[in-house]
CSV table of C-alpha atoms in Angstrom, one decimal:
chain,number,residue,atom,x,y,z
O,1,UNK,CA,-122.5,82.5,109.7
O,2,UNK,CA,-120.7,82.4,113.1
O,3,UNK,CA,-117.5,80.4,113.3
O,4,UNK,CA,-117.8,77.4,115.7
O,5,UNK,CA,-114.5,75.7,116.6
O,6,UNK,CA,-114.3,72.1,115.5
O,7,UNK,CA,-114.4,69.7,118.5
O,8,UNK,CA,-111.5,67.4,118.9
O,9,UNK,CA,-112.2,64.1,120.6
O,10,UNK,CA,-108.7,63.9,122.0
O,11,UNK,CA,-109.3,67.1,123.9
O,12,UNK,CA,-112.6,66.0,125.4
O,13,UNK,CA,-112.7,66.2,129.2
O,14,UNK,CA,-109.8,68.6,129.3
O,15,UNK,CA,-110.2,71.9,131.2
O,16,UNK,CA,-110.9,74.7,128.9
O,17,UNK,CA,-108.6,77.7,128.6
O,18,UNK,CA,-109.2,80.6,130.9
O,19,UNK,CA,-110.5,83.8,129.4
O,20,UNK,CA,-108.6,87.0,130.1
O,21,UNK,CA,-110.1,90.1,131.7
O,22,UNK,CA,-111.5,92.7,129.3
O,23,UNK,CA,-108.5,94.8,128.1
O,24,UNK,CA,-107.0,97.0,125.4
O,25,UNK,CA,-103.7,96.1,123.6
O,26,UNK,CA,-101.9,99.2,122.5
O,27,UNK,CA,-99.4,98.4,119.8
O,28,UNK,CA,-96.6,100.9,119.1
O,29,UNK,CA,-95.4,100.2,115.5
O,30,UNK,CA,-98.8,99.2,114.3
O,31,UNK,CA,-97.9,99.9,110.6
O,32,UNK,CA,-95.0,97.4,110.7
O,33,UNK,CA,-94.6,93.9,109.5
O,34,UNK,CA,-94.8,92.3,113.0
O,35,UNK,CA,-98.3,93.7,113.6
O,36,UNK,CA,-99.5,92.6,110.1
O,37,UNK,CA,-97.9,89.2,110.0
O,38,UNK,CA,-98.2,88.1,113.6
O,39,UNK,CA,-99.9,90.2,116.1
O,40,UNK,CA,-103.3,90.9,114.6
O,41,UNK,CA,-103.7,87.5,112.9
O,42,UNK,CA,-102.9,85.8,116.2
O,43,UNK,CA,-105.4,88.0,118.1
O,44,UNK,CA,-108.0,87.3,115.5
O,45,UNK,CA,-107.4,83.5,115.8
O,46,UNK,CA,-107.8,83.8,119.5
O,47,UNK,CA,-111.2,85.5,118.9
O,48,UNK,CA,-112.2,82.7,116.6
O,49,UNK,CA,-111.3,80.2,119.3
O,50,UNK,CA,-113.4,82.2,121.7
O,51,UNK,CA,-110.5,82.9,124.0
O,52,UNK,CA,-110.8,86.7,124.0
O,53,UNK,CA,-113.1,88.6,126.5
O,54,UNK,CA,-116.1,90.7,125.5
O,55,UNK,CA,-115.0,94.2,124.6
O,56,UNK,CA,-111.5,93.3,123.8
O,57,UNK,CA,-109.8,96.1,121.8
O,58,UNK,CA,-106.6,97.0,120.0
O,59,UNK,CA,-105.3,100.6,119.6
O,60,UNK,CA,-102.6,100.8,116.9
O,61,UNK,CA,-100.1,103.7,117.1
O,62,UNK,CA,-97.8,104.6,114.3
O,63,UNK,CA,-96.4,107.7,112.5
O,64,UNK,CA,-98.3,107.1,109.2
O,65,UNK,CA,-101.6,109.0,108.7
O,66,UNK,CA,-104.7,106.9,109.1
O,67,UNK,CA,-108.0,106.3,110.7
O,68,UNK,CA,-109.9,103.6,112.5
O,69,UNK,CA,-111.5,102.6,109.2
O,70,UNK,CA,-108.2,102.5,107.3
O,71,UNK,CA,-106.6,100.4,110.1
O,72,UNK,CA,-109.4,97.9,110.0
O,73,UNK,CA,-109.2,97.6,106.3
O,74,UNK,CA,-105.4,97.1,106.4
O,75,UNK,CA,-105.7,94.5,109.2
O,76,UNK,CA,-108.4,92.6,107.3
O,77,UNK,CA,-106.1,92.3,104.4
O,78,UNK,CA,-103.3,91.2,106.7
O,79,UNK,CA,-105.4,88.5,108.4
O,80,UNK,CA,-106.5,87.2,104.9
O,81,UNK,CA,-102.8,87.0,103.8
O,82,UNK,CA,-101.1,85.9,107.0
O,83,UNK,CA,-103.8,84.4,109.2
O,84,UNK,CA,-103.0,80.8,108.4
O,85,UNK,CA,-106.2,80.2,106.5
O,86,UNK,CA,-108.5,82.0,108.9
O,87,UNK,CA,-111.9,82.7,107.4
O,88,UNK,CA,-113.2,86.3,107.5
O,89,UNK,CA,-116.7,85.7,108.8
O,90,UNK,CA,-119.0,87.2,111.5
O,91,UNK,CA,-116.2,86.8,114.0
O,92,UNK,CA,-114.2,89.3,112.0
O,93,UNK,CA,-117.0,91.8,112.0
O,94,UNK,CA,-117.1,91.7,115.8
O,95,UNK,CA,-113.4,91.7,116.1
O,96,UNK,CA,-112.9,94.6,113.8
O,97,UNK,CA,-115.2,96.8,115.8
O,98,UNK,CA,-112.6,96.7,118.5
O,99,UNK,CA,-109.7,97.9,116.3
O,100,UNK,CA,-108.7,101.6,116.6
O,101,UNK,CA,-105.9,103.7,115.3
O,102,UNK,CA,-104.0,106.8,116.3
O,103,UNK,CA,-101.4,108.6,114.2
O,104,UNK,CA,-98.5,109.9,116.3
O,105,UNK,CA,-94.8,110.1,116.8
O,106,UNK,CA,-93.7,108.0,119.8
O,107,UNK,CA,-91.1,110.7,120.6
O,108,UNK,CA,-93.7,113.5,120.9
O,109,UNK,CA,-95.4,114.3,124.3
O,110,UNK,CA,-98.6,115.2,122.5
O,111,UNK,CA,-98.9,111.6,121.3
O,112,UNK,CA,-99.2,110.3,124.8
O,113,UNK,CA,-101.9,112.8,125.7
O,114,UNK,CA,-103.8,111.7,122.6
O,115,UNK,CA,-103.3,108.1,123.6
O,116,UNK,CA,-104.8,108.7,127.0
O,117,UNK,CA,-107.8,110.5,125.5
O,118,UNK,CA,-108.3,107.7,123.0
O,119,UNK,CA,-108.0,105.0,125.7
O,120,UNK,CA,-110.6,106.8,127.9
O,121,UNK,CA,-113.0,106.9,124.9
O,122,UNK,CA,-112.5,103.2,124.1
O,123,UNK,CA,-112.8,102.1,127.7
O,124,UNK,CA,-116.1,103.9,128.0
O,125,UNK,CA,-117.4,102.4,124.7
O,126,UNK,CA,-116.0,98.9,125.1
O,127,UNK,CA,-116.0,98.3,128.9
O,128,UNK,CA,-112.4,97.2,129.1
O,129,UNK,CA,-112.2,98.2,132.8
O,130,UNK,CA,-108.9,100.1,132.6
O,131,UNK,CA,-106.7,96.9,131.8
O,132,UNK,CA,-104.0,97.8,129.4
O,133,UNK,CA,-101.2,95.9,127.6
O,134,UNK,CA,-98.5,98.0,125.9
O,135,UNK,CA,-96.8,96.2,123.0
O,136,UNK,CA,-93.6,97.7,121.7
O,137,UNK,CA,-93.3,96.4,118.1
O,138,UNK,CA,-90.7,99.0,117.4
O,139,UNK,CA,-86.9,99.1,116.7
O,140,UNK,CA,-85.0,98.4,120.0
O,141,UNK,CA,-83.6,101.9,120.2
O,142,UNK,CA,-87.2,103.2,120.7
O,143,UNK,CA,-87.8,101.0,123.8
O,144,UNK,CA,-86.2,103.4,126.3
O,145,UNK,CA,-87.8,106.6,125.1
O,146,UNK,CA,-91.3,105.1,124.9
O,147,UNK,CA,-91.1,103.5,128.3
O,148,UNK,CA,-89.8,106.8,129.8
O,149,UNK,CA,-92.8,108.7,128.3
O,150,UNK,CA,-95.3,106.1,129.5
O,151,UNK,CA,-93.9,106.7,133.0
O,152,UNK,CA,-93.9,110.4,132.9
O,153,UNK,CA,-97.5,110.5,131.6
O,154,UNK,CA,-98.7,108.2,134.3
O,155,UNK,CA,-99.5,105.4,131.8
O,156,UNK,CA,-97.4,102.7,133.5
O,157,UNK,CA,-99.6,102.2,136.5
O,158,UNK,CA,-103.2,101.0,136.7
O,159,UNK,CA,-105.7,103.7,137.5
O,160,UNK,CA,-107.5,101.4,140.1
O,161,UNK,CA,-106.2,98.6,142.3
O,162,UNK,CA,-108.5,96.2,140.5
O,163,UNK,CA,-106.9,96.9,137.1
O,164,UNK,CA,-103.6,95.8,135.5
O,165,UNK,CA,-101.0,97.4,133.2
O,166,UNK,CA,-98.4,95.2,131.5
O,167,UNK,CA,-95.8,95.8,128.8
O,168,UNK,CA,-94.3,93.4,126.1
O,169,UNK,CA,-90.9,94.1,124.8
O,170,UNK,CA,-89.7,92.4,121.5
O,171,UNK,CA,-86.2,91.1,121.0
O,172,UNK,CA,-83.4,92.0,120.7
O,173,UNK,CA,-83.2,93.1,124.3
O,174,UNK,CA,-79.9,94.9,124.2
O,175,UNK,CA,-76.9,94.0,122.0
O,176,UNK,CA,-74.4,93.1,124.8
O,177,UNK,CA,-74.4,92.7,128.5
O,178,UNK,CA,-73.9,96.4,129.2
O,179,UNK,CA,-76.7,97.6,127.0
O,180,UNK,CA,-79.1,94.9,128.3
O,181,UNK,CA,-78.4,96.0,131.9
O,182,UNK,CA,-78.9,99.7,130.9
O,183,UNK,CA,-82.2,98.9,129.2
O,184,UNK,CA,-83.4,96.7,132.1
O,185,UNK,CA,-82.7,99.6,134.4
O,186,UNK,CA,-84.5,102.1,132.3
O,187,UNK,CA,-87.6,99.9,132.1
O,188,UNK,CA,-87.4,99.0,135.8
O,189,UNK,CA,-87.6,102.7,136.7
O,190,UNK,CA,-91.0,102.8,135.2
O,191,UNK,CA,-92.5,99.3,135.4
O,192,UNK,CA,-92.2,96.7,138.1
O,193,UNK,CA,-90.8,93.3,137.1
O,194,UNK,CA,-94.1,91.6,137.3
O,195,UNK,CA,-95.5,94.0,134.7
O,196,UNK,CA,-92.6,93.3,132.2
O,197,UNK,CA,-92.9,90.6,129.6
O,198,UNK,CA,-89.8,90.0,127.4
O,199,UNK,CA,-91.1,88.0,124.5
O,200,UNK,CA,-89.2,85.1,122.8
O,201,UNK,CA,-91.6,83.6,120.2
O,202,UNK,CA,-89.7,80.3,120.2
O,203,UNK,CA,-91.0,79.7,123.7
O,204,UNK,CA,-94.6,79.9,122.4
O,205,UNK,CA,-94.2,76.9,120.1
O,206,UNK,CA,-96.2,73.8,121.1
O,207,UNK,CA,-93.2,71.5,121.0
O,208,UNK,CA,-91.1,73.7,123.2
O,209,UNK,CA,-93.9,73.8,125.8
O,210,UNK,CA,-94.3,70.0,125.4
O,211,UNK,CA,-90.6,69.5,126.3
O,212,UNK,CA,-91.4,70.3,129.9
O,213,UNK,CA,-94.4,67.9,129.9
O,214,UNK,CA,-92.4,65.2,128.1
O,215,UNK,CA,-89.6,65.4,130.7
O,216,UNK,CA,-91.6,65.9,133.9
O,217,UNK,CA,-94.9,64.1,133.3
O,218,UNK,CA,-93.4,60.8,132.1
O,219,UNK,CA,-91.6,58.5,134.5
O,220,UNK,CA,-89.5,56.6,131.9
O,221,UNK,CA,-87.4,59.5,130.5
O,222,UNK,CA,-86.3,61.6,133.5
O,223,UNK,CA,-84.2,58.8,135.1
O,224,UNK,CA,-82.0,58.6,132.0
O,225,UNK,CA,-81.9,62.4,131.3
O,226,UNK,CA,-78.4,62.9,132.7
O,227,UNK,CA,-74.6,62.4,132.3
O,228,UNK,CA,-74.9,58.6,133.1
O,229,UNK,CA,-76.8,57.9,129.9
O,230,UNK,CA,-76.5,60.9,127.6
O,231,UNK,CA,-73.4,61.3,125.4
O,232,UNK,CA,-74.1,64.8,124.1
O,233,UNK,CA,-76.9,67.1,123.0
O,234,UNK,CA,-77.3,68.9,119.7
O,235,UNK,CA,-79.5,71.9,119.2
O,236,UNK,CA,-79.9,73.0,115.6
O,237,UNK,CA,-81.9,75.9,114.1
O,238,UNK,CA,-81.5,76.1,110.3
O,239,UNK,CA,-83.1,78.5,107.9
O,240,UNK,CA,-83.1,78.3,104.1
O,241,UNK,CA,-83.7,82.0,103.7
O,242,UNK,CA,-81.1,84.7,103.7
O,243,UNK,CA,-81.5,88.0,105.4
O,244,UNK,CA,-84.7,89.1,103.4
O,245,UNK,CA,-84.2,92.9,103.2
O,246,UNK,CA,-83.1,93.0,106.9
O,247,UNK,CA,-79.5,94.1,106.2
O,248,UNK,CA,-79.7,97.2,108.4
O,249,UNK,CA,-80.6,95.0,111.4
O,250,UNK,CA,-78.6,91.9,110.5
O,251,UNK,CA,-75.3,93.7,109.9
O,252,UNK,CA,-75.5,94.9,113.5
O,253,UNK,CA,-76.6,91.6,114.9
O,254,UNK,CA,-75.3,88.5,113.2
O,255,UNK,CA,-76.3,84.9,114.0
O,256,UNK,CA,-74.9,84.9,117.6
O,257,UNK,CA,-77.0,87.9,118.7
O,258,UNK,CA,-80.0,87.1,116.5
O,259,UNK,CA,-80.5,83.4,117.4
O,260,UNK,CA,-78.1,82.0,120.0
O,261,UNK,CA,-78.3,84.7,122.7
O,262,UNK,CA,-82.1,84.3,123.0
O,263,UNK,CA,-83.8,81.4,121.2
O,264,UNK,CA,-81.2,78.7,121.4
O,265,UNK,CA,-80.0,79.4,124.9
O,266,UNK,CA,-83.7,79.2,126.0
O,267,UNK,CA,-84.0,75.8,124.3
O,268,UNK,CA,-80.8,74.7,126.1
O,269,UNK,CA,-82.2,75.8,129.4
O,270,UNK,CA,-85.5,73.9,129.0
O,271,UNK,CA,-83.5,70.8,128.0
O,272,UNK,CA,-81.0,71.0,130.9
O,273,UNK,CA,-83.0,72.4,133.8
O,274,UNK,CA,-83.9,70.6,137.0
O,275,UNK,CA,-87.6,69.9,137.8
O,276,UNK,CA,-89.2,73.1,139.3
O,277,UNK,CA,-91.0,72.7,142.6
O,278,UNK,CA,-94.2,73.9,140.9
O,279,UNK,CA,-95.2,74.8,137.4
O,280,UNK,CA,-95.3,78.5,138.3
O,281,UNK,CA,-93.6,81.3,136.4
O,282,UNK,CA,-90.9,82.2,138.8
O,283,UNK,CA,-90.2,78.6,139.8
O,284,UNK,CA,-89.7,77.6,136.1
O,285,UNK,CA,-87.6,80.7,135.4
O,286,UNK,CA,-85.5,80.1,138.6
O,287,UNK,CA,-84.4,76.8,137.2
O,288,UNK,CA,-83.6,78.2,133.8
O,289,UNK,CA,-81.4,80.9,135.3
O,290,UNK,CA,-79.5,78.2,137.3
O,291,UNK,CA,-78.7,76.5,134.0
O,292,UNK,CA,-77.3,79.7,132.5
O,293,UNK,CA,-75.2,80.3,135.6
O,294,UNK,CA,-73.8,76.8,135.4
O,295,UNK,CA,-72.6,77.1,131.8
O,296,UNK,CA,-68.8,77.5,131.7
O,297,UNK,CA,-67.9,81.1,130.5
O,298,UNK,CA,-65.5,81.2,127.6
O,299,UNK,CA,-62.1,82.9,127.7
O,300,UNK,CA,-60.4,84.0,124.4
O,301,UNK,CA,-58.7,80.6,124.1
O,302,UNK,CA,-62.0,78.8,124.6
O,303,UNK,CA,-63.6,80.9,121.9
O,304,UNK,CA,-60.9,79.8,119.4
O,305,UNK,CA,-61.5,76.1,120.2
O,306,UNK,CA,-65.2,76.0,121.0
O,307,UNK,CA,-66.8,78.4,118.5
O,308,UNK,CA,-67.1,78.6,114.7
O,309,UNK,CA,-68.5,81.4,112.6
O,310,UNK,CA,-69.0,81.7,108.9
O,311,UNK,CA,-70.9,83.5,106.2
O,312,UNK,CA,-72.9,82.1,103.3
O,313,UNK,CA,-71.6,82.6,99.8
O,314,UNK,CA,-73.5,82.2,96.5
O,315,UNK,CA,-75.2,78.8,96.0
O,316,UNK,CA,-78.4,77.0,95.3
O,317,UNK,CA,-81.2,76.8,97.9
O,318,UNK,CA,-84.5,74.9,97.1
O,319,UNK,CA,-83.5,74.8,93.5
O,320,UNK,CA,-82.9,78.5,93.2
O,321,UNK,CA,-79.7,80.4,92.8
O,322,UNK,CA,-79.0,82.8,95.6
O,323,UNK,CA,-76.4,85.5,96.0
O,324,UNK,CA,-73.8,85.4,98.7
O,325,UNK,CA,-74.3,87.5,101.9
O,326,UNK,CA,-71.9,90.2,100.8
O,327,UNK,CA,-73.9,90.7,97.6
O,328,UNK,CA,-77.2,91.2,99.4
O,329,UNK,CA,-78.7,94.7,99.3
O,330,UNK,CA,-77.2,97.2,101.8
O,331,UNK,CA,-74.6,94.7,103.0
O,332,UNK,CA,-71.0,95.9,103.3
O,333,UNK,CA,-69.1,94.1,100.6
O,334,UNK,CA,-66.3,93.5,103.1
O,335,UNK,CA,-68.7,92.4,105.9
O,336,UNK,CA,-67.5,89.8,108.4
O,337,UNK,CA,-71.0,89.5,110.0
O,338,UNK,CA,-71.6,85.8,110.7
O,339,UNK,CA,-74.7,84.1,109.2
O,340,UNK,CA,-73.7,80.8,110.7
O,341,UNK,CA,-72.5,80.1,114.2
O,342,UNK,CA,-71.7,76.9,116.2
O,343,UNK,CA,-70.7,76.6,119.8
O,344,UNK,CA,-69.8,73.9,122.3
O,345,UNK,CA,-71.1,74.7,125.7
O,346,UNK,CA,-70.4,72.9,128.9
O,347,UNK,CA,-73.0,72.9,131.8
O,348,UNK,CA,-71.0,72.4,135.0
O,349,UNK,CA,-73.4,70.8,137.4
O,350,UNK,CA,-74.1,67.4,138.8
O,351,UNK,CA,-76.6,66.3,136.1
O,352,UNK,CA,-74.6,67.3,133.1
O,353,UNK,CA,-70.9,67.2,134.0
O,354,UNK,CA,-68.9,66.1,131.0
O,355,UNK,CA,-71.9,66.2,128.5
O,356,UNK,CA,-71.2,68.8,125.8
O,357,UNK,CA,-74.1,70.8,124.3
O,358,UNK,CA,-73.4,71.6,120.6
O,359,UNK,CA,-75.4,74.5,119.2
O,360,UNK,CA,-75.5,75.5,115.6
O,361,UNK,CA,-77.6,78.0,113.6
O,362,UNK,CA,-77.4,79.4,110.1
O,363,UNK,CA,-79.0,81.0,107.2
O,364,UNK,CA,-78.9,79.8,103.6
O,365,UNK,CA,-78.9,76.1,104.7
O,366,UNK,CA,-80.6,73.2,102.9
O,367,UNK,CA,-83.6,72.9,105.1
O,368,UNK,CA,-85.7,74.9,107.5
O,369,UNK,CA,-85.6,72.9,110.7
O,370,UNK,CA,-85.2,73.5,114.5
O,371,UNK,CA,-84.5,70.4,116.6
O,372,UNK,CA,-83.2,69.3,120.0
O,373,UNK,CA,-81.4,65.9,119.8
O,374,UNK,CA,-80.6,63.9,122.9
O,375,UNK,CA,-77.8,61.5,121.8
O,376,UNK,CA,-77.5,58.6,124.2
O,377,UNK,CA,-74.4,56.6,124.9
O,378,UNK,CA,-73.8,53.5,122.9
O,379,UNK,CA,-74.1,50.1,124.4
O,380,UNK,CA,-71.0,49.1,126.4
O,381,UNK,CA,-70.7,45.7,124.7
O,382,UNK,CA,-72.2,44.5,121.4
O,383,UNK,CA,-73.1,40.8,121.8
O,384,UNK,CA,-74.2,40.5,118.1
O,385,UNK,CA,-70.8,41.0,116.6
O,386,UNK,CA,-70.4,37.4,115.5
O,387,UNK,CA,-73.5,37.8,113.3
O,388,UNK,CA,-71.8,40.4,111.1
O,389,UNK,CA,-74.0,43.3,112.2
O,390,UNK,CA,-72.6,46.8,112.0
O,391,UNK,CA,-71.7,48.5,115.2
O,392,UNK,CA,-74.9,49.7,117.0
O,393,UNK,CA,-75.7,53.3,116.5
O,394,UNK,CA,-76.6,55.6,119.4
O,395,UNK,CA,-80.2,55.9,120.4
O,396,UNK,CA,-81.4,59.4,119.6
O,397,UNK,CA,-84.4,61.2,121.0
O,398,UNK,CA,-85.2,64.1,118.7
O,399,UNK,CA,-87.6,66.9,119.6
O,400,UNK,CA,-88.7,68.7,116.4
O,401,UNK,CA,-89.6,72.4,117.1
O,402,UNK,CA,-90.4,73.3,113.5
O,403,UNK,CA,-91.7,72.3,111.0
O,404,UNK,CA,-93.7,69.1,111.5
O,405,UNK,CA,-93.7,69.5,115.2
O,406,UNK,CA,-93.2,66.3,117.1
O,407,UNK,CA,-90.9,63.8,118.8
O,408,UNK,CA,-89.0,60.8,117.4
O,409,UNK,CA,-87.0,58.0,119.0
O,410,UNK,CA,-84.3,56.2,117.0
O,411,UNK,CA,-83.4,52.7,118.2
O,412,UNK,CA,-82.0,49.4,116.7
O,413,UNK,CA,-84.4,46.7,115.4
O,414,UNK,CA,-83.8,43.3,113.9
O,415,UNK,CA,-84.2,42.8,110.2
O,416,UNK,CA,-86.6,40.1,109.1
O,417,UNK,CA,-85.1,36.8,108.2
O,418,UNK,CA,-82.6,34.3,109.6
O,419,UNK,CA,-79.7,35.5,111.7
O,420,UNK,CA,-79.3,38.6,113.8
O,421,UNK,CA,-78.9,41.6,111.7
O,422,UNK,CA,-80.2,45.0,112.7
O,423,UNK,CA,-80.5,48.5,111.6
O,424,UNK,CA,-81.8,51.8,113.1
O,425,UNK,CA,-85.5,52.6,112.9
O,426,UNK,CA,-87.5,55.6,114.0
O,427,UNK,CA,-90.7,55.8,116.1
O,428,UNK,CA,-92.5,59.1,115.5
O,429,UNK,CA,-95.1,61.2,117.2
O,430,UNK,CA,-96.5,64.2,115.2
O,431,UNK,CA,-98.7,66.8,116.6
O,432,UNK,CA,-100.7,67.2,113.4
O,433,UNK,CA,-101.6,63.6,113.0
O,434,UNK,CA,-102.1,62.9,116.7
O,435,UNK,CA,-104.2,65.8,117.8
O,436,UNK,CA,-105.5,67.1,114.4
O,437,UNK,CA,-106.3,70.7,113.5
O,438,UNK,CA,-104.1,73.7,113.2
O,439,UNK,CA,-101.4,74.3,115.8
O,440,UNK,CA,-101.6,77.6,117.5
O,441,UNK,CA,-99.1,80.2,116.4
O,442,UNK,CA,-96.5,81.0,119.0
O,443,UNK,CA,-97.6,84.7,119.3
O,444,UNK,CA,-101.2,83.4,119.8
O,445,UNK,CA,-100.2,81.5,122.9
O,446,UNK,CA,-97.8,84.2,124.3
O,447,UNK,CA,-100.3,87.1,123.8
O,448,UNK,CA,-102.9,85.1,125.6
O,449,UNK,CA,-100.5,84.2,128.5
O,450,UNK,CA,-99.6,87.9,129.0
O,451,UNK,CA,-103.3,88.9,129.1
O,452,UNK,CA,-103.8,86.2,131.7
O,453,UNK,CA,-100.8,87.4,133.7
O,454,UNK,CA,-98.8,84.2,133.2
O,455,UNK,CA,-95.1,84.9,132.6
O,456,UNK,CA,-93.9,81.3,132.5
O,457,UNK,CA,-92.9,81.5,128.9
O,458,UNK,CA,-91.4,84.9,129.1
O,459,UNK,CA,-87.8,85.9,129.9
O,460,UNK,CA,-87.0,87.5,133.3
O,461,UNK,CA,-84.4,90.2,133.8
O,462,UNK,CA,-81.8,88.0,135.5
O,463,UNK,CA,-82.2,85.4,132.7
O,464,UNK,CA,-81.6,87.9,130.0
O,465,UNK,CA,-78.5,89.3,131.7
O,466,UNK,CA,-77.2,85.8,132.3
O,467,UNK,CA,-77.5,84.9,128.6
O,468,UNK,CA,-75.7,88.1,127.7
O,469,UNK,CA,-72.9,87.3,130.2
O,470,UNK,CA,-72.2,84.1,128.2
O,471,UNK,CA,-72.4,85.6,124.7
O,472,UNK,CA,-70.7,89.0,125.3
O,473,UNK,CA,-67.2,87.5,125.9
O,474,UNK,CA,-67.5,85.6,122.6
O,475,UNK,CA,-68.4,88.7,120.8
O,476,UNK,CA,-65.5,90.6,122.4
O,477,UNK,CA,-63.1,87.8,121.5
O,478,UNK,CA,-64.3,87.7,117.9
O,479,UNK,CA,-63.8,91.5,117.7
O,480,UNK,CA,-60.3,91.3,119.2
O,481,UNK,CA,-59.2,88.9,116.5
O,482,UNK,CA,-59.4,91.7,114.0
O,483,UNK,CA,-60.2,89.3,111.1
O,484,UNK,CA,-60.8,90.8,107.7
O,485,UNK,CA,-62.3,87.5,106.4
O,486,UNK,CA,-64.3,84.7,107.9
O,487,UNK,CA,-64.9,81.2,106.5
O,488,UNK,CA,-67.4,81.0,103.7
O,489,UNK,CA,-69.9,78.2,103.0
O,490,UNK,CA,-71.9,77.7,99.8
O,491,UNK,CA,-75.6,78.5,100.3
O,492,UNK,CA,-77.6,75.3,100.3
O,493,UNK,CA,-75.0,73.4,102.3
O,494,UNK,CA,-74.9,72.6,106.0
O,495,UNK,CA,-72.2,75.2,106.8
O,496,UNK,CA,-68.5,75.5,106.6
O,497,UNK,CA,-66.0,72.6,106.8
O,498,UNK,CA,-64.8,74.2,110.0
O,499,UNK,CA,-68.1,73.3,111.6
O,500,UNK,CA,-67.7,69.6,110.7
O,501,UNK,CA,-64.1,69.6,111.9
O,502,UNK,CA,-65.1,71.3,115.1
O,503,UNK,CA,-67.4,68.5,116.2
O,504,UNK,CA,-65.5,65.6,114.6
O,505,UNK,CA,-62.5,66.6,116.7
O,506,UNK,CA,-64.5,65.4,119.7
O,507,UNK,CA,-65.3,62.1,117.9
O,508,UNK,CA,-68.9,63.1,117.1
O,509,UNK,CA,-70.8,64.2,114.0
O,510,UNK,CA,-73.7,66.5,113.3
O,511,UNK,CA,-77.0,64.8,112.8
O,512,UNK,CA,-78.3,64.6,109.2
O,513,UNK,CA,-81.6,66.5,109.2
């Protein structure tokens, strides 16, 4: 039986999503976890929601031997396991007919000749009109060589003016400012900027996108979204898991590169940016870049006073004992790679002068949660003091990115009974209960946007380099300290004592999540 999307009464009357042009998505690294866990399940869910064009096709490219049939069987298993409960029905049979596979080494010239031949055959069979999307789901050190070969084989340009060719690059995009600039230059020699989509899956989450609507489509919030009313802003991204067999990557990255340079600075920019003139890709990204440029760069002394780094030790997470980071497989027993990082950033512009942005991220913490909290200034005078009430707490507007996506507002309310006693209460909005159904995966939205040619939720070259220009001095300062040890925190706690002291020194505390 064919799958029919369940109608949602709250969506009635809304304009339906546009359908992309017929195209082929070519995935380098098709045998990897990203393809199995995210890309194919997301594309299949788009097919179930009737958002993919007729003839849509995927060509997986990887070193391992295989065939179209093997690839389809493997992806069927992947969708069943990681597809978020997606049913394998008649839609799957139609979708699977568009899955193809090519075994080849991305470093070999012959692979690209074989890709061209396979694409020609698929385009003839499926009617995809020459539109191609290259997806580099590979280790970052393969980006440059693959892009160069795509250029030399003439695969970076459309064969006709009516066609399009685009490329998606996964993070990390460089490991410091110099390498990011070099990689940007290598890609720019082959693809034009409008063809390049640097993906950050955090920007595909519904609540992240809703942040712009929340700010700029509601007249009551924007007037107080500034230094006159906001005391400070906290952005937290906490994970309960450790490094999960990613030691080879994480030892070279650490929390600052892995989370703050991309995801968390993007969240900061969306929180702090000015209203764009139009909701168009470059207009939105222009305003984000202005935020990055307004953040005060750190010198070595600032790094000592405005950053904290630490590493999880043994502890208990979700009722299970876990080893410390240095005991994880393939981790240097003397490693000083940070699994927790906290920063205080200052945005030096008219709107945010004097408002600190506190950012923290870590692994091995008590809860998995990502949140942006706008902490407002307290009332200047408490008229209820004579009634014995406690001091009024700050109002907090919390935007929950994951899990339980939604928005909550904390404010004071009177307790029932005689006298004036009050306590904080919370008013909640939750996507799941308000709109019903399953929220789209971030990759689902981002893949669709790229096929539609909408780069609003993708990073632009100048934005990537601006972020690295902020993070690289911190990395260099940490390296210059020559530490042989960094603070430890027990897994299952909210980080090191130094993190609490770091914010309490400003007379503030981290939110309890």
